[in-house]
Short mmCIF file of C-alpha atoms in Angstrom, two decimals:
data_model
loop_
_atom_site.label_atom_id
_atom_site.label_comp_id
_atom_site.label_asym_id
_atom_site.label_seq_id
_atom_site.Cartn_x
_atom_site.Cartn_y
_atom_site.Cartn_z
CA MET Q 1 17.51 6.98 10.95
CA ALA Q 2 17.93 5.96 7.31
CA ALA Q 3 16.33 8.17 4.67
CA VAL Q 4 12.89 7.11 3.44
CA ASP Q 5 12.03 6.73 -0.23
CA PHE Q 6 9.86 9.67 -1.36
CA ALA Q 7 7.96 9.85 -4.65
CA LEU Q 8 5.78 12.67 -5.92
CA ILE Q 9 2.94 11.30 -8.07
CA GLY Q 10 1.54 14.14 -10.19
CA GLY Q 11 -0.73 14.64 -13.14
CA PHE Q 12 -3.87 16.50 -14.14
CA LEU Q 13 -7.27 15.99 -12.56
CA GLY Q 14 -8.54 12.48 -13.21
CA ALA Q 15 -5.17 11.07 -14.30
CA GLY Q 16 -5.35 8.25 -11.75
CA LYS Q 17 -3.00 9.53 -9.03
CA THR Q 18 -4.94 8.09 -6.08
CA THR Q 19 -5.47 4.75 -7.81
CA THR Q 20 -1.72 4.65 -8.44
CA CYS Q 21 -0.88 5.40 -4.80
CA LEU Q 22 -3.22 2.63 -3.64
CA ALA Q 23 -1.67 0.22 -6.14
CA VAL Q 24 1.84 1.04 -4.85
CA GLY Q 25 0.56 0.34 -1.35
CA ARG Q 26 -0.71 -3.10 -2.38
CA LEU Q 27 2.45 -3.89 -4.34
CA LEU Q 28 4.76 -3.07 -1.45
CA ALA Q 29 2.54 -4.61 1.22
CA ALA Q 30 3.17 -7.93 -0.53
CA GLN Q 31 6.89 -7.25 0.07
CA GLN Q 32 6.29 -6.45 3.76
CA ARG Q 33 6.99 -2.77 3.15
CA ARG Q 34 4.82 0.04 4.48
CA VAL Q 35 3.55 2.97 2.42
CA ALA Q 36 2.21 6.28 3.74
CA VAL Q 37 0.48 8.96 1.66
CA ILE Q 38 0.08 12.72 1.80
CA THR Q 39 -2.92 14.01 -0.15
CA ASN Q 40 -3.49 17.63 -1.12
CA ASP Q 41 -6.38 19.88 -2.04
CA GLN Q 42 -7.58 23.44 -1.94
CA ALA Q 43 -10.18 22.53 0.73
CA ALA Q 44 -11.05 19.78 3.19
CA ASP Q 45 -13.38 16.79 2.57
CA LEU Q 46 -11.22 15.09 -0.02
CA VAL Q 47 -12.31 11.82 -1.62
CA ASP Q 48 -8.68 10.78 -2.10
CA THR Q 49 -8.01 10.93 1.64
CA ALA Q 50 -11.11 8.90 2.50
CA GLN Q 51 -10.27 6.29 -0.10
CA ALA Q 52 -6.66 5.90 1.04
CA ALA Q 53 -7.75 5.58 4.68
CA ALA Q 54 -10.34 2.96 3.74
CA ALA Q 55 -7.59 0.99 1.99
CA GLY Q 56 -5.62 0.91 5.23
CA LEU Q 57 -2.87 3.32 4.20
CA PRO Q 58 -1.64 5.85 6.76
CA VAL Q 59 -2.71 9.13 5.17
CA HIS Q 60 -2.31 12.82 6.02
CA GLU Q 61 -4.15 15.57 4.17
CA ILE Q 62 -2.95 19.09 3.46
CA ALA Q 63 -5.92 21.30 2.62
CA GLY Q 64 -6.26 24.98 1.87
CA GLY Q 65 -3.59 25.24 -0.81
CA CYS Q 66 -1.11 23.35 -2.95
CA PHE Q 67 2.03 21.74 -1.51
CA CYS Q 68 4.04 24.66 -2.89
CA CYS Q 69 1.87 27.28 -1.19
CA ARG Q 70 1.88 25.36 2.10
CA PHE Q 71 5.41 24.04 1.97
CA GLN Q 72 6.19 24.50 5.67
CA GLU Q 73 3.07 22.55 6.62
CA PHE Q 74 4.05 19.92 4.07
CA THR Q 75 7.47 19.42 5.68
CA ARG Q 76 5.91 19.33 9.16
CA ARG Q 77 3.59 16.57 8.02
CA CYS Q 78 6.55 14.71 6.53
CA ASP Q 79 8.29 14.90 9.89
CA GLU Q 80 5.20 13.62 11.70
CA ILE Q 81 4.83 10.69 9.33
CA LEU Q 82 8.51 9.74 9.46
CA ASP Q 83 8.65 9.99 13.28
CA GLU Q 84 5.31 8.38 14.14
CA ILE Q 85 4.55 5.97 11.29
CA ARG Q 86 8.09 5.15 10.09
CA PRO Q 87 7.08 4.07 6.57
CA ASP Q 88 9.42 2.52 4.05
CA VAL Q 89 7.96 4.71 1.29
CA LEU Q 90 6.22 8.08 1.42
CA LEU Q 91 4.06 9.09 -1.53
CA ALA Q 92 2.74 12.61 -2.09
CA GLU Q 93 -0.18 13.38 -4.39
CA PRO Q 94 -0.36 17.09 -5.32
CA VAL Q 95 -3.47 18.98 -6.40
CA GLY Q 96 -4.35 17.99 -9.96
CA SER Q 97 -4.17 21.59 -11.19
CA CYS Q 98 -0.74 22.27 -9.70
CA ALA Q 99 2.43 22.88 -11.73
CA ASP Q 100 5.96 24.20 -11.16
CA LEU Q 101 6.51 21.56 -8.49
CA SER Q 102 10.15 20.97 -9.37
CA ALA Q 103 11.10 24.53 -8.46
CA THR Q 104 8.76 24.94 -5.49
CA VAL Q 105 8.71 21.50 -3.84
CA LEU Q 106 11.41 19.17 -5.15
CA GLN Q 107 14.35 21.61 -5.15
CA PRO Q 108 13.58 22.83 -1.59
CA LEU Q 109 13.29 19.22 -0.44
CA LYS Q 110 16.62 18.35 -2.04
CA LYS Q 111 18.36 21.36 -0.47
CA PHE Q 112 16.90 21.17 3.04
CA TYR Q 113 15.48 17.68 3.48
CA GLY Q 114 17.88 15.28 1.78
CA SER Q 115 18.94 13.66 5.05
CA ARG Q 116 15.42 12.37 5.72
CA LEU Q 117 14.00 11.75 2.26
CA ARG Q 118 15.56 9.84 -0.61
CA LEU Q 119 13.86 11.58 -3.55
CA ARG Q 120 12.80 9.35 -6.41
CA PRO Q 121 11.80 10.50 -9.94
CA TYR Q 122 8.77 12.75 -10.26
CA SER Q 123 6.16 10.79 -12.21
CA VAL Q 124 3.49 12.75 -14.08
CA LEU Q 125 0.55 10.55 -15.02
CA VAL Q 126 -1.25 11.17 -18.30
CA ASP Q 127 -4.85 10.30 -19.08
CA PRO Q 128 -5.07 9.30 -22.78
CA GLN Q 129 -8.30 11.24 -23.21
CA ARG Q 130 -6.60 14.43 -22.04
CA LEU Q 131 -3.82 13.94 -24.57
CA SER Q 132 -6.26 13.90 -27.45
CA SER Q 133 -8.13 16.96 -26.18
CA HIS Q 134 -5.77 19.13 -24.08
CA LEU Q 135 -2.40 18.51 -25.74
CA TRP Q 136 -3.11 17.65 -29.36
CA GLY Q 137 -6.75 18.67 -29.68
CA PRO Q 138 -9.21 21.55 -29.46
CA LEU Q 139 -8.36 22.56 -25.87
CA ALA Q 140 -4.59 22.82 -26.43
CA ALA Q 141 -4.76 26.62 -26.76
CA SER Q 142 -7.04 27.08 -23.74
CA PRO Q 143 -5.78 28.15 -20.29
CA VAL Q 144 -6.29 24.60 -19.02
CA GLY Q 145 -4.43 23.24 -22.05
CA TYR Q 146 -1.50 25.51 -21.17
CA LEU Q 147 -1.44 24.14 -17.60
CA PHE Q 148 -1.70 20.56 -18.83
CA ARG Q 149 1.33 20.98 -21.09
CA LYS Q 150 3.36 22.60 -18.32
CA GLN Q 151 2.70 19.65 -16.03
CA LEU Q 152 4.09 17.28 -18.65
CA GLU Q 153 7.11 19.48 -19.34
CA GLU Q 154 8.54 19.22 -15.83
CA ALA Q 155 8.17 15.44 -15.40
CA ASP Q 156 11.16 13.22 -14.68
CA LEU Q 157 9.05 10.33 -15.88
CA LEU Q 158 6.01 10.63 -18.15
CA VAL Q 159 3.56 7.78 -17.58
CA LEU Q 160 0.68 7.04 -19.93
CA ASN Q 161 -1.95 5.60 -17.57
CA LYS Q 162 -5.18 3.72 -18.37
CA VAL Q 163 -3.59 1.79 -21.24
CA ASP Q 164 -6.26 -0.88 -20.73
CA THR Q 165 -8.68 1.59 -22.38
CA LEU Q 166 -6.58 1.91 -25.56
CA ALA Q 167 -6.22 -0.21 -28.66
CA ALA Q 168 -2.65 -1.43 -29.15
CA ALA Q 169 -2.10 0.82 -32.18
CA THR Q 170 -3.37 3.91 -30.34
CA ARG Q 171 -1.19 3.16 -27.34
CA ALA Q 172 1.89 2.85 -29.56
CA GLU Q 173 1.02 6.10 -31.33
CA TYR Q 174 0.57 8.05 -28.09
CA LEU Q 175 3.81 6.74 -26.59
CA ALA Q 176 5.71 7.57 -29.78
CA ARG Q 177 4.31 11.09 -29.88
CA LEU Q 178 5.15 11.72 -26.22
CA ALA Q 179 8.68 10.43 -26.72
CA ALA Q 180 9.13 12.60 -29.82
CA GLU Q 181 7.86 15.72 -28.07
CA TRP Q 182 9.95 15.16 -24.91
CA PRO Q 183 13.00 13.21 -26.14
CA ASN Q 184 14.94 13.83 -22.92
CA THR Q 185 12.22 12.50 -20.63
CA ALA Q 186 11.70 8.81 -19.93
CA VAL Q 187 8.26 7.62 -21.06
CA GLN Q 188 6.46 4.59 -19.67
CA SER Q 189 2.94 3.21 -19.65
CA PHE Q 190 0.79 1.21 -17.27
CA SER Q 191 -2.72 0.61 -16.05
CA ALA Q 192 -3.03 1.39 -12.36
CA THR Q 193 -6.38 -0.43 -12.44
CA THR Q 194 -5.37 -3.74 -14.04
CA GLY Q 195 -1.70 -3.69 -13.03
CA GLU Q 196 -0.36 -4.01 -16.56
CA GLY Q 197 3.15 -2.52 -16.67
CA PHE Q 198 2.85 -1.31 -13.08
CA ALA Q 199 5.67 -3.26 -11.46
CA ALA Q 200 8.10 -2.18 -14.20
CA TRP Q 201 7.23 1.48 -13.64
CA TRP Q 202 7.69 1.22 -9.89
CA GLU Q 203 11.00 -0.58 -10.32
CA GLN Q 204 12.22 2.34 -12.42
CA VAL Q 205 11.04 4.82 -9.79
CA ALA Q 206 12.48 2.91 -6.84
CA SER Q 207 15.88 2.32 -8.44
CA SER Q 208 16.67 5.91 -9.52
CA ASN Q 209 17.91 8.90 -7.51
CA SER Q 210 17.29 11.35 -10.37
CA CYS Q 211 14.57 13.76 -9.31
CA GLY Q 212 13.53 17.29 -10.26
CA LEU Q 213 15.83 17.40 -13.26
CA ARG Q 214 14.27 20.42 -14.95
CA LEU Q 215 12.70 23.74 -14.09
CA LEU Q 216 9.72 25.24 -15.88
CA GLU Q 217 9.52 28.49 -17.71
CA ILE Q 218 5.99 29.29 -16.64
CA ASP Q 219 3.78 32.37 -16.80
CA TYR Q 220 2.12 32.54 -13.40
CA ASP Q 221 -0.68 34.75 -14.70
CA ARG Q 222 -1.61 32.09 -17.27
CA TYR Q 223 -1.17 29.38 -14.66
CA ALA Q 224 -3.49 31.20 -12.24
CA ALA Q 225 -6.06 31.78 -14.99
CA ALA Q 226 -6.09 28.06 -15.78
CA GLU Q 227 -6.75 27.13 -12.15
CA ALA Q 228 -9.41 29.81 -11.83
CA ALA Q 229 -11.19 28.54 -14.95
CA LEU Q 230 -12.44 25.67 -12.82
CA GLY Q 231 -15.07 25.98 -10.15
CA TRP Q 232 -14.07 23.84 -7.15
CA LEU Q 233 -16.60 22.20 -4.85
CA ASN Q 234 -16.16 19.83 -1.91
CA ALA Q 235 -19.33 18.66 -0.20
CA ARG Q 236 -20.29 16.25 2.56
CA ILE Q 237 -23.87 15.00 2.38
CA GLY Q 238 -25.92 12.57 4.50
CA LEU Q 239 -28.44 10.20 2.91
CA ARG Q 240 -31.18 8.31 4.79
CA ALA Q 241 -34.12 6.15 3.70
CA VAL Q 242 -36.43 4.24 6.03
CA GLY Q 243 -37.22 1.71 3.32
CA GLY Q 244 -33.64 1.48 2.09
CA PHE Q 245 -32.14 2.49 -1.26
CA ASP Q 246 -29.62 1.18 -3.77
CA GLY Q 247 -26.37 3.03 -3.08
CA ARG Q 248 -24.70 2.09 -6.34
CA GLU Q 249 -27.71 3.12 -8.41
CA PHE Q 250 -27.94 6.42 -6.52
CA ALA Q 251 -24.25 7.18 -7.03
CA ASN Q 252 -24.44 6.36 -10.73
CA ALA Q 253 -27.56 8.47 -11.23
CA TRP Q 254 -26.12 11.44 -9.35
CA LEU Q 255 -22.83 11.50 -11.26
CA ALA Q 256 -24.69 11.03 -14.55
CA ALA Q 257 -26.97 13.96 -13.69
CA LEU Q 258 -23.96 16.17 -12.91
CA ARG Q 259 -22.27 15.15 -16.16
CA HIS Q 260 -25.40 15.93 -18.17
CA ALA Q 261 -25.72 19.31 -16.45
CA ALA Q 262 -22.14 20.15 -17.43
CA VAL Q 263 -22.80 19.10 -21.02
CA ARG Q 264 -25.92 21.27 -21.19
CA ALA Q 265 -23.93 24.24 -19.86
CA GLY Q 266 -21.07 23.61 -22.28
CA ALA Q 267 -18.73 23.25 -19.28
CA GLU Q 268 -15.68 21.00 -19.36
CA ILE Q 269 -15.25 18.63 -16.42
CA GLY Q 270 -11.89 18.43 -14.69
CA HIS Q 271 -13.21 15.63 -12.55
CA LEU Q 272 -16.15 14.50 -10.47
CA LYS Q 273 -15.31 12.18 -7.57
CA LEU Q 274 -17.79 10.59 -5.19
CA TRP Q 275 -17.09 8.49 -2.10
CA LEU Q 276 -20.18 6.82 -0.64
CA THR Q 277 -19.91 4.98 2.68
CA SER Q 278 -22.42 3.06 4.76
CA PRO Q 279 -22.33 0.32 7.42
CA ALA Q 280 -22.60 -2.16 4.53
CA GLY Q 281 -19.46 -0.93 2.74
CA SER Q 282 -18.27 1.80 0.43
CA LEU Q 283 -17.94 2.67 -3.22
CA ARG Q 284 -16.16 5.21 -5.38
CA GLY Q 285 -17.53 6.91 -8.47
CA SER Q 286 -15.84 9.19 -10.96
CA VAL Q 287 -16.26 11.11 -14.19
CA THR Q 288 -13.13 12.60 -15.78
CA ALA Q 289 -14.59 14.41 -18.80
CA ALA Q 290 -17.90 15.76 -20.04
CA ALA Q 291 -17.81 13.12 -22.77
CA GLY Q 292 -16.77 10.38 -20.33
CA ALA Q 293 -18.85 7.68 -18.72
CA VAL Q 294 -19.53 7.22 -15.02
CA GLN Q 295 -17.11 4.73 -13.48
CA LEU Q 296 -17.95 2.93 -10.23
CA SER Q 297 -15.94 0.56 -8.06
CA GLY Q 298 -16.37 -0.93 -4.62
CA ASP Q 299 -19.21 -2.65 -2.79
CA PRO Q 300 -22.68 -3.19 -4.32
CA LEU Q 301 -24.72 -1.55 -1.48
CA PRO Q 302 -28.07 -2.83 -2.79
CA ALA Q 303 -30.30 -1.95 0.18
CA ILE Q 304 -28.89 0.58 2.64
CA THR Q 305 -30.80 2.87 4.99
CA ALA Q 306 -28.04 5.41 5.70
CA ALA Q 307 -24.92 6.64 3.95
CA GLU Q 308 -22.51 9.55 3.84
CA ALA Q 309 -21.31 10.99 0.56
CA ILE Q 310 -18.23 13.08 -0.11
CA LEU Q 311 -18.32 14.81 -3.48
CA ASN Q 312 -15.40 16.62 -5.12
CA ALA Q 313 -16.29 18.49 -8.31
CA ARG Q 314 -13.92 20.42 -10.58
CA VAL Q 315 -15.96 21.88 -13.41
CA CYS Q 316 -15.61 24.95 -15.63
CA LEU Q 317 -18.57 26.65 -13.96
CA ASP Q 318 -18.68 29.54 -11.53
CA PRO Q 319 -18.86 28.30 -7.91
CA GLU Q 320 -22.41 29.55 -7.38
CA SER Q 321 -23.73 27.68 -10.42
CA LEU Q 322 -21.80 24.57 -9.46
CA THR Q 323 -23.20 24.65 -5.92
CA ASP Q 324 -26.74 25.07 -7.25
CA THR Q 325 -26.29 22.23 -9.75
CA VAL Q 326 -25.01 19.84 -7.07
CA ALA Q 327 -27.76 20.72 -4.57
CA ARG Q 328 -30.58 20.53 -7.11
CA SER Q 329 -29.44 17.22 -8.54
CA VAL Q 330 -29.03 15.38 -5.24
CA ARG Q 331 -32.31 16.69 -3.84
CA ARG Q 332 -34.19 15.73 -7.01
CA LEU Q 333 -32.77 12.22 -6.83
CA GLY Q 334 -33.62 12.03 -3.15
CA ASN Q 335 -37.24 13.03 -3.80
CA GLU Q 336 -37.57 10.48 -6.59
CA ARG Q 337 -36.15 7.65 -4.46
CA GLN Q 338 -37.61 8.67 -1.08
CA VAL Q 339 -34.15 9.39 0.30
CA THR Q 340 -33.72 12.20 2.82
CA VAL Q 341 -30.82 14.44 1.86
CA GLU Q 342 -28.87 16.43 4.46
CA VAL Q 343 -26.23 18.81 3.08
CA ARG Q 344 -23.77 18.95 5.97
CA ARG Q 345 -20.98 21.02 4.49
CA VAL Q 346 -20.24 22.67 1.14
CA GLN Q 347 -17.16 24.62 0.10
CA ALA Q 348 -17.23 26.14 -3.38
CA PHE Q 349 -14.72 28.63 -4.78
CA ARG Q 350 -12.13 29.40 -7.42
CA PRO Q 351 -8.50 28.82 -6.39
CA GLY Q 352 -6.54 31.94 -5.55
CA TYR Q 353 -3.35 33.12 -7.22
CA PRO Q 354 -0.55 30.59 -6.54
CA GLU Q 355 2.07 32.02 -4.18
CA PRO Q 356 4.79 29.44 -3.43
CA GLU Q 357 6.57 29.74 -0.09
CA ALA Q 358 9.87 28.85 -1.77
CA ARG Q 359 10.99 28.77 -5.39
CA PHE Q 360 14.46 27.94 -6.64
CA ASP Q 361 15.88 28.80 -10.04
CA VAL Q 362 18.63 26.18 -9.83
CA VAL Q 363 18.50 22.38 -9.98
CA PHE Q 364 20.17 20.84 -6.95
CA PRO Q 365 21.70 17.35 -7.04
CA GLY Q 366 19.03 14.73 -6.37
CA GLY Q 367 19.17 11.63 -4.23
CA LEU Q 368 21.80 10.50 -1.78
#
């Protein structure tokens, strides 16, 4: 069997990794090529997985740890996908707080898995708002700022995403500063939402065998502290209303309430993601910073009687406070709108110390 194109799509929380994977799926579907996706999180009930499945992409989820800490499971899933689904392209979306992937994922794949996977450049997506705060702004010296910089340092391809949100002059400035700071790394830009520049980026990825070109010098204690600075919460919640309720309005109000709660607590938001499904359709909501607005996409859902919500929250709060904030906010909204709220499952924690199953200190040749 011929090797399958494999691309790791990384970047910090809220950088647009899932949107990018879905856009690759649409782009290649038009070329009669099939894309499969592996998502990754520290716990189950992942919005990214639900969204990819709803878009019709074959998707497998690895929960309970990063790709690097569950590398054997990762390769087993790769085998399952290649044998059962036989995609033309396999995309992998790592946890948004994960770094050191060249040494712990890409080098092991090159050494042991090169006959099955044709590794393409590792793209690290960059949210412009994070650049101004976490790389060049007030959070640069924070633990999370350290992690953010390390993610950019190991990229084969740095990609400024969400360029549709930037003025032309600001876009040019950000691209120039990235290129000056990492002169040996290719820099591109696109909007995964509008498609601007997207095909050119994918052409560069699909045509290159250069992957995992550099290894990080990284302090794992600082890395672990950055991950642990965020409280992680995944929740699955049922919503019912005899008289019906507006799903889009409910989602917007809930995310806005969570954002305001974070602002009041002085807590930075890594991301808030909400996936709301009902027999009438589905929608996705997100907030990627405490100063950011709620963004919604999907179906209108103006009068639904039942829905299921999956919420993923990454906020600089302790897990207990985050759990309380989520529960209080959704129940208050339910009471105000005569919506019965059933909390079916909640997992809240801080990630443990990263312990990769394999880590190489040498760069192996990439591609075939």
